[in-house]
Coordinates of C-alpha atoms in Angstrom, one line a residue:
M1 CA 0.0 0.0 0.0
T2 CA 1.5 3.4 -1.0
D3 CA 1.1 6.6 1.0
K4 CA -1.7 8.8 -0.2
P5 CA -0.2 11.9 -2.1
L6 CA -0.3 15.1 -0.1
S7 CA -2.8 17.8 -1.3
G8 CA -1.4 20.8 -3.1
R9 CA -1.3 23.0 0.0
K10 CA 0.1 20.3 2.3
A11 CA 2.7 19.4 -0.3
Q12 CA 3.8 23.0 -0.6
A13 CA 4.0 23.2 3.2
A14 CA 6.2 20.1 3.3
R15 CA 8.5 21.5 0.7
N16 CA 8.7 24.8 2.6
D17 CA 9.6 23.0 5.8
K18 CA 12.3 21.0 4.1
L19 CA 13.7 24.2 2.6
I20 CA 13.6 26.0 5.9
L21 CA 15.4 23.2 7.8
E22 CA 18.1 22.9 5.2
A23 CA 18.6 26.7 5.2
A24 CA 18.6 26.8 9.0
H25 CA 21.3 24.2 9.1
E26 CA 23.5 26.2 6.8
V27 CA 22.8 29.6 8.4
F28 CA 23.1 28.7 12.1
V29 CA 26.0 26.3 11.7
A30 CA 27.9 29.2 10.0
D31 CA 26.6 31.8 12.5
P32 CA 24.5 30.8 15.6
E33 CA 23.8 34.5 16.2
A34 CA 22.2 35.0 12.8
P35 CA 18.6 36.3 12.7
I36 CA 15.8 34.0 11.8
A37 CA 15.0 36.3 8.9
E38 CA 18.3 35.1 7.3
V39 CA 16.9 31.6 7.2
A40 CA 13.7 32.7 5.4
K41 CA 15.9 34.6 2.9
R42 CA 18.1 31.5 2.3
A43 CA 15.2 29.2 2.0
G44 CA 13.3 31.5 -0.4
V45 CA 10.2 31.6 1.7
G46 CA 8.3 34.5 3.3
I47 CA 9.0 35.3 6.9
S48 CA 5.3 34.7 7.7
A49 CA 5.5 31.2 6.3
L50 CA 8.5 30.5 8.5
Y51 CA 6.8 31.9 11.6
R52 CA 3.7 29.9 11.0
R53 CA 5.8 26.7 11.3
Y54 CA 8.4 28.0 13.9
P55 CA 7.1 30.8 16.1
S56 CA 10.6 31.6 17.5
K57 CA 14.2 31.0 16.7
E58 CA 14.4 28.7 19.7
D59 CA 11.6 26.5 18.3
L60 CA 13.6 26.3 15.0
L61 CA 16.8 25.5 16.8
R62 CA 15.1 22.8 18.9
K63 CA 13.7 21.2 15.7
L64 CA 17.1 21.4 14.0
A65 CA 18.9 19.8 16.9
G66 CA 16.2 17.2 17.5
D67 CA 16.3 16.1 13.8
G68 CA 20.1 15.8 14.0
L69 CA 19.8 13.6 17.1
T70 CA 17.2 11.5 15.4
R71 CA 19.3 11.0 12.3
Y72 CA 22.4 10.1 14.4
M73 CA 20.3 7.5 16.3
E74 CA 19.1 6.0 13.0
L75 CA 22.7 5.6 11.8
A76 CA 23.8 4.1 15.1
R77 CA 20.9 1.6 15.0
E78 CA 21.8 0.7 11.5
A79 CA 25.4 0.0 12.7
V80 CA 24.2 -2.3 15.5
E81 CA 22.0 -4.2 13.0
S82 CA 24.3 -4.2 10.0
E83 CA 25.3 -7.5 8.4
Q84 CA 28.5 -6.0 7.1
E85 CA 31.8 -7.2 8.4
P86 CA 32.2 -5.5 11.8
W87 CA 35.0 -3.1 10.9
E88 CA 33.3 -2.1 7.7
A89 CA 30.0 -1.6 9.6
F90 CA 31.8 0.7 12.1
R91 CA 33.6 2.6 9.3
T92 CA 30.3 3.0 7.4
F93 CA 28.7 4.4 10.5
M94 CA 31.4 7.0 11.1
R95 CA 31.5 8.1 7.5
A96 CA 27.7 8.4 7.5
V97 CA 27.8 10.6 10.6
V98 CA 30.4 12.9 9.0
V99 CA 28.4 13.1 5.7
A100 CA 25.1 13.8 7.6
D101 CA 27.0 16.6 9.4
T102 CA 25.1 16.1 12.6
P103 CA 28.1 16.9 14.8
S104 CA 28.2 20.4 13.5
I105 CA 24.9 21.1 15.2
T106 CA 26.5 20.2 18.6
V107 CA 29.7 22.1 17.9
R108 CA 27.9 25.3 16.9
L109 CA 24.5 25.3 18.6
A110 CA 25.0 23.6 22.0
G111 CA 24.2 26.1 24.7
T112 CA 22.4 28.6 22.4
F113 CA 18.9 27.4 23.3
T114 CA 17.0 25.5 25.9
P115 CA 16.5 21.8 24.9
S116 CA 13.1 20.3 25.4
P117 CA 12.4 17.4 27.8
E118 CA 11.9 15.2 24.7
M119 CA 15.4 16.0 23.5
F120 CA 16.9 15.0 26.9
A121 CA 14.9 11.8 26.8
A122 CA 16.1 11.1 23.2
A123 CA 19.7 11.8 24.3
I124 CA 19.4 9.1 27.1
E125 CA 18.0 6.6 24.5
G126 CA 20.9 7.6 22.2
D127 CA 23.4 7.0 24.9
S128 CA 22.1 3.5 25.4
L129 CA 22.2 2.8 21.7
N130 CA 25.8 4.1 21.6
K131 CA 26.8 1.7 24.3
S132 CA 25.2 -1.2 22.4
M133 CA 27.0 -0.2 19.3
L134 CA 30.4 0.0 21.0
A135 CA 29.9 -3.3 22.8
R136 CA 29.2 -5.0 19.4
F137 CA 32.4 -3.7 17.8
K138 CA 34.5 -4.3 20.9
N139 CA 33.2 -7.8 21.2
A140 CA 34.0 -8.4 17.5
G141 CA 37.6 -7.3 18.3
V142 CA 37.7 -4.5 15.8
L143 CA 37.5 -1.5 18.1
R144 CA 40.1 -0.8 20.8
E145 CA 38.9 -1.6 24.4
D146 CA 39.7 1.8 25.9
I147 CA 37.4 3.8 23.5
D148 CA 34.1 5.1 24.9
N149 CA 31.1 7.3 23.8
G150 CA 32.9 10.5 24.5
D151 CA 35.9 9.6 22.3
L152 CA 33.7 9.0 19.3
Q153 CA 31.9 12.2 19.8
M154 CA 35.1 14.2 20.1
V155 CA 36.4 12.6 16.9
T156 CA 33.3 13.5 14.9
E157 CA 33.1 17.0 16.3
S158 CA 36.8 17.5 15.5
V159 CA 36.2 16.4 11.9
A160 CA 33.0 18.6 11.7
S161 CA 35.1 21.7 12.6
I162 CA 37.0 21.4 9.3
S163 CA 36.0 23.9 6.6
I164 CA 38.1 24.1 3.4
G165 CA 36.8 25.8 0.3
D166 CA 33.3 24.8 -0.9
A167 CA 31.0 22.2 0.5
E168 CA 32.3 19.4 -1.8
R169 CA 35.9 20.1 -1.0
T170 CA 35.2 20.3 2.8
R171 CA 33.4 16.9 2.7
E172 CA 36.4 15.4 0.8
V173 CA 38.9 16.7 3.4
R174 CA 36.6 15.7 6.3
L175 CA 36.4 12.1 5.1
R176 CA 40.1 11.9 4.5
T177 CA 40.8 13.2 8.0
L178 CA 38.3 10.7 9.4
E179 CA 40.3 7.9 7.9
L180 CA 43.3 9.0 10.0
Y181 CA 41.2 8.8 13.1
L182 CA 39.8 5.4 12.2
Q183 CA 43.3 4.0 12.1
A184 CA 43.8 5.2 15.7
L185 CA 40.4 3.7 16.8
R186 CA 41.0 0.3 15.4
A187 CA 42.0 -2.5 17.7
P188 CA 44.4 -3.2 19.3
G189 CA 45.9 0.3 19.4
T190 CA 49.6 1.0 19.7
A191 CA 49.7 2.7 23.1
P192 CA 47.4 3.5 26.1
L193 CA 45.3 6.6 25.9
P194 CA 46.1 9.3 28.5
G195 CA 43.5 10.9 30.7
R196 CA 39.8 10.1 30.9
T197 CA 37.3 10.3 28.1
V198 CA 34.6 13.0 28.1
S199 CA 31.8 11.9 30.3
D200 CA 28.1 11.9 29.5
E201 CA 27.6 14.6 32.2
E202 CA 30.2 16.8 30.5
M203 CA 28.6 16.4 27.1
G204 CA 25.1 17.0 28.4
A205 CA 26.2 20.1 30.3
R206 CA 27.1 21.9 27.1
W207 CA 23.5 22.0 26.1
I208 CA 22.4 24.1 29.1
P209 CA 22.5 27.8 28.2
K210 CA 24.8 29.9 30.3
G211 CA 23.0 31.5 33.2
A212 CA 20.1 29.0 33.0

């Protein structure tokens, strides 16, 4: 059974929403302080159409971050369930995260708005999913034993900070750099890692706006 096509008005609204979210990602990752009007301009929609969907900048930021978290969880779940050879499944997951550019949202937007209770609940679910994924690859002997959630997040956030030339060139350099990190993440590792990994509490604290 196929989904019933959207009516003209609903289809237009769906297209506008997609354009708004794509524009918001570009605008706010580049400049978290940018006005919401810049998003409407980049999306090619009227400001009234944007405000009908997102009454405030915080609402738009919550949607953007929530969608990024949802996408990350989809990729992690695919990695856990993948029938690929374990190392290739892990490599596919890391590359997909970099291509989806979900870490840029954390790097640039964490602490700029108040997350919803639903976002915190999703983050807890995502943490559990991450642990299942790491256990799978460690048990398969392809991921070094001293790697934890925080290490993977710091790797993807570091890669997401790279900006060289246009979007295509930036993606190429990010994926090249990721391959260097992957060699360090692969078991057994050549030397112990110093210090402690970033904790869940430290990662979560970044999302609380200063002064809140």
